[in-house]
Short mmCIF file of C-alpha atoms and ligand atoms in Angstrom, two decimals:
data_model
loop_
_atom_site.label_atom_id
_atom_site.label_comp_id
_atom_site.label_asym_id
_atom_site.label_seq_id
_atom_site.Cartn_x
_atom_site.Cartn_y
_atom_site.Cartn_z
CA MET U 21 31.34 6.35 -19.94
CA ARG U 22 29.09 9.13 -21.30
CA MET U 23 25.41 9.69 -20.58
CA TYR U 24 24.90 10.71 -24.22
CA ASP U 25 25.97 7.22 -25.38
CA LEU U 26 23.64 5.51 -22.89
CA ILE U 27 20.66 7.56 -24.09
CA MET U 28 21.53 6.66 -27.70
CA LYS U 29 21.87 2.97 -26.78
CA LYS U 30 18.45 2.85 -25.10
CA LYS U 31 16.89 4.85 -27.93
CA HIS U 32 17.93 2.04 -30.28
CA GLY U 33 16.40 -0.56 -27.95
CA LEU U 34 19.71 -2.04 -26.82
CA VAL U 35 20.27 -3.60 -23.42
CA LEU U 36 22.35 -1.67 -20.87
CA SER U 37 24.87 -3.41 -18.63
CA ASP U 38 24.76 -3.35 -14.84
CA GLU U 39 27.78 -1.01 -14.86
CA GLU U 40 26.06 1.42 -17.24
CA ILE U 41 22.87 1.49 -15.17
CA ARG U 42 24.81 2.05 -11.97
CA PHE U 43 26.72 4.89 -13.68
CA LEU U 44 23.55 6.75 -14.62
CA VAL U 45 21.81 6.25 -11.26
CA ALA U 46 24.88 7.39 -9.32
CA GLY U 47 25.46 10.31 -11.70
CA TYR U 48 21.89 11.54 -11.46
CA THR U 49 21.77 11.17 -7.66
CA ASN U 50 24.97 13.15 -7.12
CA GLY U 51 23.98 15.89 -9.58
CA GLY U 52 26.58 15.02 -12.25
CA ILE U 53 23.89 14.10 -14.79
CA PRO U 54 21.41 16.92 -15.48
CA ASP U 55 17.61 16.57 -15.53
CA TYR U 56 17.41 17.00 -19.33
CA GLN U 57 19.64 14.03 -20.03
CA MET U 58 17.89 11.83 -17.49
CA SER U 59 14.50 12.89 -18.92
CA ALA U 60 15.60 11.81 -22.39
CA PHE U 61 16.78 8.50 -21.02
CA LEU U 62 13.51 7.90 -19.13
CA MET U 63 11.49 8.64 -22.26
CA ALA U 64 13.61 6.16 -24.21
CA VAL U 65 12.81 3.57 -21.51
CA CYS U 66 9.11 4.35 -21.94
CA PHE U 67 9.36 3.45 -25.63
CA CYS U 68 11.85 0.58 -25.48
CA GLY U 69 11.40 -0.81 -21.95
CA MET U 70 13.97 -2.61 -19.84
CA ASP U 71 14.42 -6.36 -19.63
CA GLU U 72 14.37 -8.30 -16.38
CA LYS U 73 18.13 -8.05 -15.82
CA GLU U 74 18.22 -4.33 -16.49
CA THR U 75 15.26 -3.77 -14.15
CA LEU U 76 17.05 -5.68 -11.40
CA SER U 77 20.21 -3.57 -11.93
CA LEU U 78 18.15 -0.37 -11.78
CA THR U 79 16.40 -1.55 -8.62
CA MET U 80 19.65 -2.47 -6.87
CA ALA U 81 21.37 0.76 -7.90
CA MET U 82 18.45 2.79 -6.50
CA ALA U 83 18.18 0.69 -3.32
CA GLU U 84 21.91 1.05 -2.68
CA SER U 85 21.90 4.82 -3.33
CA GLY U 86 21.09 5.34 0.38
CA GLU U 87 20.78 3.52 3.65
CA MET U 88 20.12 -0.24 3.45
CA LEU U 89 18.43 -1.22 6.72
CA ASP U 90 20.33 -4.03 8.39
CA LEU U 91 17.80 -6.29 10.14
CA SER U 92 20.28 -9.09 10.83
CA ALA U 93 19.99 -8.44 14.58
CA ILE U 94 16.37 -9.56 14.45
CA HIS U 95 15.82 -13.16 15.56
CA GLY U 96 14.09 -15.19 12.86
CA LYS U 97 13.03 -14.42 9.31
CA THR U 98 11.27 -11.06 8.95
CA ALA U 99 8.22 -10.38 6.79
CA ASP U 100 6.97 -7.17 5.18
CA LYS U 101 3.87 -6.42 3.13
CA HIS U 102 3.45 -3.65 0.58
CA SER U 103 0.40 -2.42 -1.24
CA THR U 104 0.68 -0.51 -4.50
CA GLY U 105 -1.92 1.89 -3.10
CA GLY U 106 -5.65 1.67 -2.65
CA VAL U 107 -8.77 3.21 -1.14
CA GLY U 108 -9.96 1.92 2.25
CA ASP U 109 -6.95 -0.41 2.51
CA LYS U 110 -6.44 -0.99 6.23
CA THR U 111 -4.96 -4.50 5.90
CA SER U 112 -1.57 -3.65 7.46
CA LEU U 113 -3.28 -2.70 10.73
CA ILE U 114 -4.93 -6.11 10.90
CA LEU U 115 -2.47 -8.57 9.39
CA GLY U 116 0.60 -7.08 11.12
CA PRO U 117 -0.70 -8.07 14.58
CA MET U 118 -2.15 -11.36 13.27
CA VAL U 119 1.22 -12.48 11.89
CA ALA U 120 3.21 -11.12 14.87
CA SER U 121 0.92 -12.92 17.33
CA LEU U 122 2.00 -16.16 15.65
CA GLY U 123 5.65 -15.43 16.44
CA VAL U 124 6.78 -14.16 13.01
CA PRO U 125 8.75 -10.87 13.15
CA VAL U 126 7.03 -8.10 11.18
CA ALA U 127 9.48 -5.25 10.56
CA LYS U 128 7.50 -2.85 8.45
CA MET U 129 8.30 0.42 6.81
CA SER U 130 5.18 2.41 5.87
CA GLY U 131 4.27 5.61 4.07
CA ARG U 132 1.74 8.39 4.36
CA GLY U 133 -1.27 8.94 2.13
CA LEU U 134 -0.45 9.79 -1.47
CA GLY U 135 -2.94 11.41 -3.86
CA HIS U 136 -6.29 9.65 -3.55
CA THR U 137 -4.84 6.73 -1.56
CA GLY U 138 -4.50 6.49 2.21
CA GLY U 139 -1.35 5.67 4.17
CA THR U 140 -0.77 3.40 7.17
CA ILE U 141 1.15 6.03 9.13
CA ASP U 142 -1.67 8.58 9.00
CA LYS U 143 -4.08 5.91 10.19
CA LEU U 144 -1.85 4.86 13.08
CA GLU U 145 -1.40 8.47 14.14
CA SER U 146 -5.14 8.46 14.97
CA PHE U 147 -3.99 6.96 18.29
CA PRO U 148 -2.99 9.85 20.57
CA GLY U 149 0.78 9.77 21.19
CA PHE U 150 1.61 7.14 18.53
CA SER U 151 4.83 7.77 16.61
CA VAL U 152 6.69 6.04 13.79
CA SER U 153 9.76 8.22 14.39
CA ILE U 154 11.70 5.65 16.36
CA SER U 155 15.41 4.95 15.98
CA ASN U 156 16.62 1.92 14.04
CA GLU U 157 17.82 0.44 17.35
CA GLN U 158 14.39 0.88 18.94
CA PHE U 159 12.77 -0.58 15.81
CA ILE U 160 14.91 -3.72 15.99
CA SER U 161 14.52 -4.07 19.75
CA ASN U 162 10.70 -3.75 19.50
CA VAL U 163 10.57 -6.42 16.79
CA ASN U 164 12.73 -8.75 18.88
CA ARG U 165 10.62 -8.13 22.00
CA MET U 166 7.10 -8.34 20.57
CA LYS U 167 7.50 -9.22 16.85
CA LEU U 168 5.96 -6.03 15.44
CA ALA U 169 7.18 -2.50 14.75
CA ILE U 170 6.46 0.08 12.05
CA ILE U 171 8.70 2.97 11.06
CA GLY U 172 8.22 5.79 8.60
CA GLN U 173 10.16 6.04 5.37
CA THR U 174 13.22 8.21 5.95
CA ALA U 175 14.90 10.59 3.48
CA GLU U 176 17.98 8.34 3.58
CA LEU U 177 16.06 5.43 2.05
CA ALA U 178 16.56 5.07 -1.73
CA PRO U 179 17.26 8.80 -2.41
CA ALA U 180 17.82 7.99 -6.12
CA ASP U 181 14.20 6.86 -6.36
CA LYS U 182 13.01 10.02 -4.64
CA LYS U 183 14.80 12.21 -7.19
CA LEU U 184 13.87 10.07 -10.18
CA TYR U 185 10.23 9.80 -9.13
CA ALA U 186 9.95 13.60 -8.92
CA LEU U 187 11.40 13.87 -12.44
CA ARG U 188 9.11 11.12 -13.83
CA ASP U 189 6.14 12.90 -12.33
CA VAL U 190 6.75 16.00 -14.47
CA THR U 191 8.00 14.34 -17.66
CA ALA U 192 5.08 11.93 -18.27
CA THR U 193 7.33 8.94 -17.59
CA VAL U 194 5.68 7.46 -14.49
CA ASP U 195 3.61 4.73 -16.11
CA GLU U 196 6.28 2.44 -17.50
CA LEU U 197 6.31 -1.02 -15.97
CA SER U 198 10.04 -1.48 -15.34
CA LEU U 199 10.34 2.03 -13.86
CA ILE U 200 7.40 1.43 -11.48
CA ALA U 201 8.66 -2.02 -10.49
CA ALA U 202 12.19 -0.73 -9.80
CA SER U 203 10.86 2.26 -7.85
CA ILE U 204 8.68 0.18 -5.53
CA MET U 205 11.14 -2.68 -5.10
CA SER U 206 14.16 -0.42 -4.44
CA LYS U 207 12.40 0.86 -1.32
CA LYS U 208 11.28 -2.61 -0.24
CA LEU U 209 14.77 -4.07 -0.65
CA ALA U 210 16.35 -1.16 1.24
CA ALA U 211 13.84 -1.73 4.06
CA GLY U 212 15.55 -5.06 4.69
CA SER U 213 12.91 -7.79 5.25
CA ASP U 214 13.63 -11.38 4.20
CA VAL U 215 10.10 -12.01 2.90
CA ILE U 216 8.12 -9.50 0.86
CA VAL U 217 4.42 -9.93 0.11
CA LEU U 218 3.08 -7.48 -2.46
CA ASP U 219 -0.56 -6.51 -2.78
CA VAL U 220 -0.87 -5.31 -6.37
CA LYS U 221 -4.18 -3.53 -6.90
CA ALA U 222 -6.08 -3.56 -10.17
CA GLY U 223 -9.04 -1.37 -11.06
CA SER U 224 -10.51 2.11 -11.07
CA GLY U 225 -8.90 3.08 -7.75
CA ALA U 226 -5.47 1.64 -8.59
CA PHE U 227 -2.38 2.65 -10.47
CA MET U 228 -2.91 -0.31 -12.81
CA LYS U 229 -6.42 -0.14 -14.24
CA THR U 230 -6.57 -3.65 -15.73
CA TYR U 231 -5.86 -7.12 -14.36
CA GLU U 232 -3.40 -7.81 -17.21
CA ASP U 233 -1.28 -4.74 -16.41
CA ALA U 234 -1.38 -5.48 -12.68
CA ARG U 235 -0.31 -9.08 -13.35
CA ARG U 236 2.64 -7.97 -15.50
CA LEU U 237 3.76 -5.53 -12.81
CA ALA U 238 3.34 -8.21 -10.14
CA GLU U 239 5.41 -10.75 -12.13
CA ARG U 240 8.21 -8.25 -12.66
CA MET U 241 8.33 -7.25 -8.99
CA VAL U 242 8.35 -10.86 -7.84
CA ASP U 243 11.26 -11.58 -10.23
CA ILE U 244 13.18 -8.59 -8.85
CA GLY U 245 12.57 -9.60 -5.22
CA ASN U 246 13.53 -13.22 -5.82
CA GLY U 247 16.51 -12.11 -7.94
CA ALA U 248 17.72 -10.00 -5.02
CA GLY U 249 17.52 -13.00 -2.70
CA ARG U 250 14.28 -12.11 -0.93
CA LYS U 251 11.38 -14.53 -0.99
CA THR U 252 8.70 -12.52 -2.79
CA TYR U 253 5.04 -13.18 -3.54
CA ALA U 254 2.37 -10.99 -5.08
CA VAL U 255 -1.38 -11.07 -4.59
CA ILE U 256 -3.43 -9.25 -7.22
CA SER U 257 -6.55 -7.75 -5.70
CA ASP U 258 -9.53 -5.81 -6.92
CA MET U 259 -9.70 -2.04 -6.52
CA ASN U 260 -12.87 -1.37 -8.49
CA GLN U 261 -14.46 -0.51 -5.15
CA PRO U 262 -13.02 0.48 -1.77
CA LEU U 263 -11.75 -2.30 0.46
CA GLY U 264 -14.19 -2.85 3.33
CA LEU U 265 -16.77 -0.23 4.21
CA ALA U 266 -14.72 2.60 5.75
CA VAL U 267 -12.52 5.17 4.01
CA GLY U 268 -10.72 7.78 6.17
CA ASN U 269 -8.28 7.52 9.03
CA ILE U 270 -10.19 7.03 12.33
CA LEU U 271 -13.05 5.34 10.48
CA GLU U 272 -10.62 2.79 9.00
CA VAL U 273 -8.89 2.26 12.34
CA LYS U 274 -12.26 1.48 13.89
CA GLU U 275 -13.01 -0.98 11.08
CA ALA U 276 -9.61 -2.60 11.66
CA ILE U 277 -10.32 -2.93 15.40
CA GLY U 278 -13.67 -4.50 14.51
CA ALA U 279 -11.82 -6.95 12.25
CA LEU U 280 -9.41 -7.85 15.07
CA ASN U 281 -12.53 -8.58 17.14
CA GLY U 282 -13.82 -10.96 14.45
CA ARG U 283 -16.12 -8.52 12.66
CA ALA U 284 -14.31 -7.97 9.35
CA PRO U 285 -16.21 -7.35 6.12
CA GLU U 286 -15.76 -10.36 3.81
CA ASP U 287 -13.28 -8.67 1.44
CA VAL U 288 -11.13 -7.33 4.30
CA SER U 289 -10.99 -10.76 5.89
CA GLU U 290 -10.10 -12.45 2.59
CA ALA U 291 -7.36 -9.89 1.86
CA CYS U 292 -5.81 -10.19 5.32
CA ILE U 293 -5.90 -13.99 5.44
CA THR U 294 -4.44 -14.32 1.92
CA LEU U 295 -1.62 -11.80 2.36
CA ALA U 296 -0.78 -12.97 5.89
CA SER U 297 -0.76 -16.63 4.77
CA TYR U 298 2.05 -15.87 2.31
CA MET U 299 3.96 -14.06 5.09
CA LEU U 300 3.73 -17.23 7.20
CA LEU U 301 4.63 -19.48 4.27
CA GLY U 302 7.59 -17.37 3.12
CA THR U 303 9.12 -17.21 6.58
CA GLY U 304 8.71 -20.97 7.04
CA ARG U 305 6.24 -20.63 9.95
CA VAL U 306 3.93 -23.01 8.05
CA ARG U 307 4.49 -25.46 5.21
CA GLU U 308 1.04 -25.24 3.60
CA LEU U 309 -1.44 -22.42 3.07
CA PRO U 310 -4.43 -24.16 4.78
CA GLU U 311 -2.37 -24.44 7.98
CA ALA U 312 -1.67 -20.69 7.80
CA GLU U 313 -5.34 -19.90 7.38
CA GLU U 314 -6.29 -21.97 10.40
CA LEU U 315 -3.67 -20.33 12.61
CA LEU U 316 -4.63 -16.84 11.41
CA ARG U 317 -8.32 -17.39 12.10
CA LYS U 318 -7.42 -18.67 15.58
CA SER U 319 -5.33 -15.53 16.24
CA ILE U 320 -8.56 -13.55 15.87
CA GLU U 321 -10.80 -15.96 17.77
CA THR U 322 -8.50 -16.11 20.81
CA GLY U 323 -7.97 -12.33 20.94
CA ALA U 324 -4.20 -12.82 20.46
CA ALA U 325 -4.07 -10.50 17.41
CA LEU U 326 -6.11 -7.79 19.16
CA ASN U 327 -3.84 -7.92 22.23
CA LYS U 328 -0.76 -7.78 19.96
CA PHE U 329 -2.14 -4.67 18.30
CA ALA U 330 -2.62 -2.99 21.71
CA GLU U 331 0.91 -3.98 22.77
CA PHE U 332 2.33 -2.53 19.55
CA ILE U 333 0.37 0.75 19.85
CA LYS U 334 1.62 1.18 23.44
CA ALA U 335 5.24 0.36 22.56
CA GLN U 336 5.28 3.20 20.01
CA GLY U 337 3.86 5.76 22.45
CA GLY U 338 0.15 5.40 21.61
CA ASP U 339 -2.75 5.14 24.02
CA GLU U 340 -3.70 1.47 23.84
CA ARG U 341 -7.00 2.02 25.67
CA TYR U 342 -8.41 3.12 22.29
CA VAL U 343 -7.86 -0.41 20.96
CA TYR U 344 -10.23 -1.83 23.55
CA GLU U 345 -12.57 1.16 23.70
CA PRO U 346 -12.74 2.60 20.17
CA ASP U 347 -15.60 4.90 21.23
CA ARG U 348 -12.85 7.03 22.75
CA PHE U 349 -11.91 8.25 19.24
CA PRO U 350 -13.36 11.68 18.47
CA GLU U 351 -16.24 11.90 16.02
CA ALA U 352 -16.56 14.36 13.15
CA ALA U 353 -18.49 17.53 13.93
CA HIS U 354 -20.63 17.16 10.80
CA CYS U 355 -22.13 14.22 8.96
CA CYS U 356 -24.70 13.53 6.24
CA GLU U 357 -26.09 10.67 4.21
CA LEU U 358 -25.76 9.96 0.52
CA LYS U 359 -29.04 8.40 -0.60
CA ALA U 360 -29.98 6.44 -3.69
CA GLU U 361 -32.08 8.54 -6.06
CA THR U 362 -33.51 5.58 -7.97
CA ASP U 363 -34.29 1.91 -7.49
CA GLY U 364 -31.75 -0.52 -8.89
CA TYR U 365 -28.37 -2.09 -8.18
CA VAL U 366 -25.06 -0.44 -7.31
CA SER U 367 -23.15 -1.27 -10.47
CA GLU U 368 -20.05 0.90 -10.43
CA MET U 369 -17.92 2.82 -7.93
CA LEU U 370 -15.30 5.08 -9.47
CA THR U 371 -12.83 4.31 -6.75
CA GLU U 372 -10.24 7.00 -7.43
CA GLU U 373 -13.15 9.47 -7.18
CA VAL U 374 -14.21 7.89 -3.87
CA GLY U 375 -10.65 8.46 -2.58
CA LEU U 376 -10.74 12.05 -3.80
CA ALA U 377 -14.14 12.60 -2.15
CA SER U 378 -12.63 11.42 1.16
CA LEU U 379 -9.68 13.76 0.58
CA MET U 380 -12.08 16.67 -0.01
CA LEU U 381 -13.89 15.86 3.24
CA GLY U 382 -10.53 16.51 4.93
CA GLY U 383 -9.33 12.88 5.15
CA GLY U 384 -6.28 13.38 2.90
CA ARG U 385 -3.74 16.01 1.96
CA GLU U 386 -4.26 18.59 -0.79
CA THR U 387 -0.57 19.52 -0.50
CA LYS U 388 2.33 17.86 1.29
CA GLU U 389 1.98 20.37 4.14
CA SER U 390 -1.82 19.97 4.62
CA GLU U 391 -3.11 18.83 8.02
CA ILE U 392 -5.39 15.80 7.91
CA ASP U 393 -8.78 15.78 9.62
CA LEU U 394 -8.52 12.33 11.21
CA THR U 395 -12.29 12.16 11.79
CA ALA U 396 -13.19 12.75 8.12
CA GLY U 397 -14.21 10.07 5.64
CA ILE U 398 -16.94 7.80 4.37
CA VAL U 399 -18.67 4.66 5.64
CA PHE U 400 -20.49 2.72 2.93
CA GLN U 401 -23.66 0.78 3.57
CA LYS U 402 -23.88 -0.52 -0.01
CA LYS U 403 -21.21 -1.74 -2.39
CA ILE U 404 -21.22 -3.19 -5.90
CA GLY U 405 -24.01 -5.74 -6.42
CA ALA U 406 -26.27 -4.36 -3.65
CA LYS U 407 -29.96 -3.86 -4.46
CA VAL U 408 -31.20 -0.41 -3.47
CA SER U 409 -34.51 1.45 -3.39
CA ALA U 410 -34.78 5.18 -3.88
CA GLY U 411 -34.11 6.85 -0.52
CA ASP U 412 -31.85 4.07 0.84
CA THR U 413 -28.61 5.24 2.41
CA ILE U 414 -25.60 4.33 0.29
CA ALA U 415 -23.00 5.97 2.52
CA MET U 416 -22.50 8.18 5.55
CA LEU U 417 -20.03 11.04 5.10
CA TYR U 418 -18.11 12.73 7.92
CA SER U 419 -16.11 15.93 8.18
CA GLY U 420 -15.02 18.53 10.72
CA ASP U 421 -15.94 21.27 8.25
CA ALA U 422 -19.46 21.87 6.89
CA GLY U 423 -18.15 23.33 3.59
CA LYS U 424 -15.89 20.33 3.00
CA LEU U 425 -18.78 18.00 3.79
CA LYS U 426 -20.84 19.57 1.03
CA ALA U 427 -18.00 19.45 -1.52
CA GLY U 428 -17.07 15.85 -0.64
CA THR U 429 -20.69 14.71 -0.87
CA ALA U 430 -21.07 16.21 -4.35
CA ARG U 431 -17.90 14.43 -5.44
CA LEU U 432 -19.01 11.08 -4.02
CA LYS U 433 -22.39 11.38 -5.69
CA GLY U 434 -20.69 11.46 -9.09
CA ALA U 435 -18.68 8.33 -8.24
CA ILE U 436 -21.55 5.91 -7.64
CA ARG U 437 -23.58 4.42 -10.50
CA ILE U 438 -26.95 2.71 -10.02
CA ARG U 439 -28.44 0.69 -12.88
CA THR U 440 -31.65 -1.26 -13.22
CA GLU U 441 -29.95 -4.52 -14.31
CA ALA U 442 -28.82 -6.80 -11.49
CA CYS U 443 -25.05 -7.08 -11.10
CA ALA U 444 -22.95 -9.59 -9.20
CA PRO U 445 -20.73 -8.65 -6.23
CA LEU U 446 -17.05 -8.39 -7.24
CA PRO U 447 -14.50 -11.03 -6.21
CA HIS U 448 -11.65 -9.49 -4.22
CA ILE U 449 -8.62 -11.72 -4.83
CA LEU U 450 -7.93 -11.95 -8.57
CA GLY U 451 -4.68 -13.89 -8.69
CA VAL U 452 -1.40 -14.78 -7.02
CA VAL U 453 2.18 -14.78 -8.31
CA ASP U 454 4.11 -17.45 -6.42
CA LYS U 455 7.35 -18.60 -8.05
CA SER U 456 8.76 -20.44 -5.02
N1 LIG R 10 4.76 3.87 -6.26
C1 LIG R 10 6.10 4.04 -6.20
O1 LIG R 10 6.69 4.02 -5.13
N2 LIG R 10 6.76 4.21 -7.37
C2 LIG R 10 6.15 4.24 -8.58
O2 LIG R 10 6.81 4.39 -9.57
C3 LIG R 10 4.76 4.06 -8.61
C4 LIG R 10 4.08 3.88 -7.42
#
């Protein structure tokens, strides 16, 4: 087999076999196929696409290029949830303990913040002592003991995707549906859970800007997951404004603790209940969605989810007292308000810009090596649809650095639009892909 022939075949829009796709993934991962040939192939995929079968082959070849986590020692069906990346998305911190408190094993692999989006691991590291660097044995034993554990993504997981993603990033070949779907799903399949619930974001803060594109991506990922023998669902959710009110690590953790105490903003509650319901349905814990919703709401009312969160934080080395006494978290040295300059209605929030404003405050990384200011971020008092008068506070901004506070505030100011015409609040859940 020759790479040249495979490039030619894809250039003419022909379908590649499983064997051919495995040949090119293995060849690129082991260095036998050079960057220039793989770049040409990726560009051909951008123009001609890949069908469902090819995408599944690509996903499996990438997943199997490294370690495939074996979770068979875990008792019961395991559930995982993955978001395609958003701003203010703290759902994993809330729904993980909710689902685990109902006896369903949640064996989750999470990432750090990327670009303008936040990451679960950075948020969890707000708890002094907390670590996701636990061995696979510890991971499995924690899930068996208390139904919830989270580990970080290791270099051994889907190394083919790591190499290909870096190449796509510099060859303008990231935004092709089958390549994105295979990239995300290869990591999810390698992470081993039986049930995968995807939260596919659509809007100005998301990778997919329109509902139609997000839906197509969701459908393809669900087909891949189901085709690989994992029960997979996708929820399509709005990312034309941040999720909840808080953006930034400690600020989001505090909002998550509030949610576990029954004080979730409406969109956060809806997101958590919807995603968690599919985790319960997929694992067979419930037979119908309304039953899931009732159990999940009870897990909050009884304090079971909050106690599960504290147990999980402690088991991974964190100080669980912060769960019950969130005032223990440090506060930013500097803060200021962003005020409305005119009367009207909040009509638009450029959500990628909101994420970048939080990053500039110190809440995210400028480079891979940057240290995060865990206290930095934004707490909104108004979101889309809110009526405001000139002088009303739209958001509070926090940073450990006065210069960063100024820069972040200027950035946020440009991200919020106020218009005189009334505008309706945005719905959060836009659709579901359930092919079971
Ligand atoms: N996230 C990924 O992991 N891969 C992509 O291709 C896009 C987003």
